[in-house]
């Protein structure tokens, strides 16, 4: 086994995210709202890149996939059929003394509100209620219906929006199994104990894909998707030693699943689920057929007819976000000064390149930097920075993971070349300013993962 | 004034969206959920292009802007400070006879539930309640807080998430006015009378930008942003005769606004707001300063201090989506057959090009088409279609607005050239198959709007 490089702590990542404006605690001026976060500029860019890479690999580069974007508030009968109204519960206990709430099945990991070194129930003060079932769906009321207000739910997963559109896609997109429907979007879970930064939050952005296959082919496709998704994470630069696949045992599996494997990542809090790849069998299509009276099945040209089985790779952008930052974070000493560097894959790096005039008050450098910046930003997310001394500007870019910096210096004024500095190796080379755009295009192309074989 | 070309009806657009899988009524197998929609494959692609073009123009190509992505469920005190808890109401009346609900201020536009030719109150049957205020925010409960469940709201606008992060951006992104914060994301309004397809829906995706300026400069920046946003719509290909700017009179303006102009589009239902550009003054920053105790002001290096005024261009993706489809829709007779064509700007067209083997069972054509498709899809959203006769395949692409089709035919096997067919002119020319990728890259580049002057 390869030696595991030292990992940053979660606090280190939280602090970097705050300092450089990736992530802020939400509603901070009002005292926050437990485990809710707002994303700043670089956070938005990183999230956008993760989403785009997923859509590119899952939809754009495949011909067996279509995209979907279903509503967050669906007809509530969807959640009766799916089993969420009856069964999407966590067991909950309250402590009448400290007023905290705990998951009854996770008391071992919880801390007493008065004596955090003890777990709830371990101190004489603790006065725990009996455990009761707590439904994790957020409920709301759609008010303007004919018969007064009607209960509805914020979706706890995007998957059901896909199942209820199965027939639409089959008919209109002219598909037959095997084919998939992919969706990204916000989901909401009223977690009793959110925490660990972005790891468990009440609103999160899922990226789910439901792959519909002939029943007999399900085990094979399950294996295929586990391998495919693992390869995708490797393609984004996550290190092998921080990734593993773990099969759920029977007790762990959800009611709908006949087999689930987690792709786990070694987070600072330990090995945890990054992505789940489940074989949902025919559970969902059968449930919706029974509840809606609409047959959700495939009928072939020769009259063959079956309810497809479903393989589902499901992940949240937030967990990838944290994994990428943890994996990329590095500290090293260069020229006797510590630098923090995010060694992010160029495809996910928030900013692709920085354009830096060495002496900003020099008009020749300033105008060339400006012209180059305005050319590049039409095609890529780039930054122009002319404030502070050059070393400090490099460090700023290192800390947000910018792969390359183009510096306009004295020599530029003589021969119209610039230096390009590599974030990781710190190597510098010169190239003609007129060739920078093509150089950057190619550098980003080379890093594109090649299309997967099928 | 230029002659107005005939517009499609809203029904024509709804029907195209349904037929080609842009938009489906949501939860259809359960009888739907009033005015809620799910987006199919081409709808997702069109929405994604609208969002990306907005982010590109508003953030990527500017240096006075940062992106933000705040939570949907914020601390509820945000909505007290913003005035939404007290004042985000519509007046509502119920009819005890037909059980329908109506906006009391829009009875003239409403239809009685029993006699749709009459308006409510015009028939002896009608039994209308007194008007009462109905708050448009969806309420929910965040359950696992210490003191039992707490009320919270789904945001009715993304703007407040920006205001409460003003200080974070000022400090961390090292900004000073004039600068802007841009955000896209879902908002929710419990509309009493949603309708007109995507025009008024209960969940929608906003694209809002708050631009913070020195108070004296606000009127000038207001004019600037009206012009800038209008230019953006023209750049996306919307026709001049379907766009106009209309200034709100005093009665229309929201409580926070000192001046608002709507960019209106001539929808099939008449001239309606596409985007609002408001001068919100210092209202929001002042309210949040008062309610949170955190001073949201700008303090300059020389100690100058002021509360910036805010210019806000705000639009929903849904309204752009409909405007683009209405504007692009065309029917014409070609070779004695009607064709429906969406003359969408290539930047927003869901699919950029189709790759079509003329005779799919010919192995040489099939393999060349496949190879070309696999090359192109790494860079652009393209489709490979080998089913049906070629004319039908062209029509399919016309109807979803694909600007170009590359056809591999007999001659390709001889000289390795393909035809490129232009969606609008129907002109065909030949080019080397090896040059297709560069041709497509350049065609899409040429259509990029050039960076705006500042």
Short mmCIF file of N, CA, C and O in Angstrom, two decimals, chain A residues 374-380 437, chain B residues 49 52-53 56-57 60-61 231-232 234-237 344-349 352 380 403-404 439-452:
data_model
loop_
_atom_site.label_atom_id
_atom_site.label_comp_id
_atom_site.label_asym_id
_atom_site.label_seq_id
_atom_site.Cartn_x
_atom_site.Cartn_y
_atom_site.Cartn_z
N UNK A 374 -8.37 40.48 -21.31
CA UNK A 374 -9.66 40.63 -21.99
C UNK A 374 -9.85 39.63 -23.12
O UNK A 374 -10.97 39.25 -23.44
N UNK A 375 -8.74 39.19 -23.71
CA UNK A 375 -8.85 38.15 -24.73
C UNK A 375 -9.18 36.80 -24.08
O UNK A 375 -10.09 36.09 -24.52
N UNK A 376 -8.44 36.46 -23.01
CA UNK A 376 -8.60 35.13 -22.42
C UNK A 376 -9.96 34.95 -21.74
O UNK A 376 -10.53 33.87 -21.76
N UNK A 377 -10.47 36.01 -21.11
CA UNK A 377 -11.70 35.83 -20.33
C UNK A 377 -12.92 35.59 -21.22
O UNK A 377 -13.97 35.20 -20.72
N UNK A 378 -12.81 35.83 -22.51
CA UNK A 378 -13.92 35.45 -23.39
C UNK A 378 -14.06 33.93 -23.46
O UNK A 378 -15.13 33.43 -23.79
N UNK A 379 -12.98 33.22 -23.16
CA UNK A 379 -13.00 31.77 -23.34
C UNK A 379 -12.88 30.98 -22.03
O UNK A 379 -13.33 29.85 -21.95
N UNK A 380 -12.23 31.58 -21.05
CA UNK A 380 -12.00 30.86 -19.80
C UNK A 380 -12.18 31.79 -18.60
O UNK A 380 -12.12 33.01 -18.75
N UNK A 437 -3.19 32.28 -25.72
CA UNK A 437 -4.54 31.71 -25.76
C UNK A 437 -4.51 30.26 -26.24
O UNK A 437 -5.14 29.38 -25.65
N UNK B 49 -27.81 26.56 -21.20
CA UNK B 49 -27.18 27.56 -22.06
C UNK B 49 -27.57 28.98 -21.65
O UNK B 49 -26.73 29.88 -21.67
N UNK B 52 -25.58 29.73 -18.49
CA UNK B 52 -24.15 29.91 -18.76
C UNK B 52 -23.88 31.23 -19.48
O UNK B 52 -22.87 31.89 -19.20
N UNK B 53 -24.76 31.60 -20.41
CA UNK B 53 -24.55 32.87 -21.11
C UNK B 53 -24.71 34.05 -20.15
O UNK B 53 -24.01 35.04 -20.25
N UNK B 56 -21.63 34.15 -18.00
CA UNK B 56 -20.49 34.59 -18.80
C UNK B 56 -20.52 36.11 -18.97
O UNK B 56 -19.51 36.79 -18.76
N UNK B 57 -21.68 36.65 -19.33
CA UNK B 57 -21.77 38.10 -19.55
C UNK B 57 -21.69 38.86 -18.23
O UNK B 57 -21.08 39.93 -18.18
N UNK B 60 -18.04 36.28 -15.84
CA UNK B 60 -16.76 35.90 -16.46
C UNK B 60 -16.11 37.02 -17.26
O UNK B 60 -14.90 37.18 -17.23
N UNK B 61 -16.91 37.79 -18.00
CA UNK B 61 -16.33 38.80 -18.88
C UNK B 61 -16.24 40.18 -18.23
O UNK B 61 -15.99 41.17 -18.91
N UNK B 231 -29.08 45.01 -24.41
CA UNK B 231 -28.09 44.58 -25.41
C UNK B 231 -27.85 43.07 -25.32
O UNK B 231 -27.65 42.40 -26.34
N UNK B 232 -27.89 42.55 -24.11
CA UNK B 232 -27.69 41.10 -23.93
C UNK B 232 -28.79 40.31 -24.63
O UNK B 232 -28.53 39.32 -25.31
N UNK B 234 -30.61 41.30 -27.11
CA UNK B 234 -30.41 41.42 -28.57
C UNK B 234 -29.30 40.48 -29.02
O UNK B 234 -29.38 39.85 -30.07
N UNK B 235 -28.24 40.38 -28.21
CA UNK B 235 -27.12 39.50 -28.53
C UNK B 235 -27.54 38.04 -28.59
O UNK B 235 -26.92 37.24 -29.27
N UNK B 236 -28.58 37.68 -27.84
CA UNK B 236 -29.09 36.30 -27.89
C UNK B 236 -30.06 36.10 -29.05
O UNK B 236 -30.63 35.03 -29.22
N UNK B 237 -30.27 37.17 -29.82
CA UNK B 237 -31.05 37.03 -31.04
C UNK B 237 -32.51 37.44 -30.93
O UNK B 237 -33.25 37.33 -31.90
N UNK B 344 -33.09 29.41 -33.31
CA UNK B 344 -32.39 29.81 -32.08
C UNK B 344 -30.96 30.25 -32.39
O UNK B 344 -30.30 29.68 -33.26
N UNK B 345 -30.49 31.23 -31.66
CA UNK B 345 -29.08 31.62 -31.72
C UNK B 345 -28.23 30.40 -31.37
O UNK B 345 -28.54 29.68 -30.42
N UNK B 346 -27.14 30.15 -32.15
CA UNK B 346 -26.32 28.96 -31.87
C UNK B 346 -25.84 28.87 -30.42
O UNK B 346 -25.70 27.76 -29.89
N UNK B 347 -25.62 30.00 -29.76
CA UNK B 347 -25.14 29.95 -28.37
C UNK B 347 -26.17 29.34 -27.42
O UNK B 347 -25.79 28.80 -26.39
N UNK B 348 -27.44 29.45 -27.73
CA UNK B 348 -28.44 28.88 -26.84
C UNK B 348 -29.08 27.60 -27.40
O UNK B 348 -29.77 26.89 -26.67
N UNK B 349 -28.86 27.31 -28.65
CA UNK B 349 -29.43 26.09 -29.24
C UNK B 349 -29.02 24.88 -28.40
O UNK B 349 -27.85 24.73 -28.06
N UNK B 352 -25.72 21.64 -30.88
CA UNK B 352 -24.98 22.52 -31.80
C UNK B 352 -24.91 21.95 -33.21
O UNK B 352 -24.85 22.69 -34.18
N UNK B 380 -18.53 19.67 -27.75
CA UNK B 380 -19.83 20.33 -27.89
C UNK B 380 -20.95 19.31 -27.72
O UNK B 380 -20.74 18.11 -27.88
N UNK B 403 -28.34 24.25 -35.28
CA UNK B 403 -27.94 25.15 -36.37
C UNK B 403 -27.33 24.45 -37.58
O UNK B 403 -27.50 24.90 -38.69
N UNK B 404 -26.60 23.34 -37.35
CA UNK B 404 -25.90 22.72 -38.48
C UNK B 404 -26.03 21.20 -38.45
O UNK B 404 -26.09 20.59 -37.38
N UNK B 439 -14.12 23.93 -38.02
CA UNK B 439 -15.21 24.71 -38.62
C UNK B 439 -16.28 25.01 -37.59
O UNK B 439 -16.75 26.14 -37.46
N UNK B 440 -16.64 23.98 -36.80
CA UNK B 440 -17.70 24.16 -35.80
C UNK B 440 -17.23 25.08 -34.68
O UNK B 440 -17.98 25.97 -34.24
N UNK B 441 -16.00 24.88 -34.22
CA UNK B 441 -15.44 25.78 -33.20
C UNK B 441 -15.55 27.23 -33.66
O UNK B 441 -15.99 28.10 -32.91
N UNK B 442 -15.14 27.46 -34.89
CA UNK B 442 -15.13 28.84 -35.40
C UNK B 442 -16.53 29.40 -35.60
O UNK B 442 -16.79 30.56 -35.31
N UNK B 443 -17.42 28.55 -36.08
CA UNK B 443 -18.81 29.00 -36.27
C UNK B 443 -19.40 29.44 -34.93
O UNK B 443 -20.11 30.44 -34.85
N UNK B 444 -19.08 28.69 -33.87
CA UNK B 444 -19.62 29.04 -32.56
C UNK B 444 -18.91 30.26 -31.97
O UNK B 444 -19.50 31.05 -31.24
N UNK B 445 -17.62 30.42 -32.30
CA UNK B 445 -16.88 31.60 -31.85
C UNK B 445 -17.43 32.87 -32.47
O UNK B 445 -17.59 33.89 -31.82
N UNK B 446 -17.67 32.78 -33.79
CA UNK B 446 -18.13 33.97 -34.50
C UNK B 446 -19.43 34.49 -33.93
O UNK B 446 -19.72 35.67 -33.99
N UNK B 447 -20.19 33.58 -33.38
CA UNK B 447 -21.47 34.00 -32.85
C UNK B 447 -21.37 34.50 -31.41
O UNK B 447 -22.36 34.96 -30.86
N UNK B 448 -20.16 34.40 -30.82
CA UNK B 448 -20.03 34.92 -29.47
C UNK B 448 -20.21 36.43 -29.49
O UNK B 448 -19.59 37.11 -30.29
N UNK B 449 -21.06 36.96 -28.62
CA UNK B 449 -21.15 38.41 -28.53
C UNK B 449 -19.81 38.95 -28.04
O UNK B 449 -19.15 38.34 -27.21
N UNK B 450 -19.39 40.04 -28.58
CA UNK B 450 -18.09 40.59 -28.15
C UNK B 450 -18.24 41.21 -26.76
O UNK B 450 -19.33 41.56 -26.34
N UNK B 451 -17.11 41.32 -26.05
CA UNK B 451 -17.20 41.86 -24.70
C UNK B 451 -17.75 43.28 -24.74
O UNK B 451 -17.42 44.05 -25.64
N UNK B 452 -18.60 43.58 -23.79
CA UNK B 452 -19.21 44.91 -23.74
C UNK B 452 -18.20 45.94 -23.27
O UNK B 452 -17.31 45.65 -22.49
#
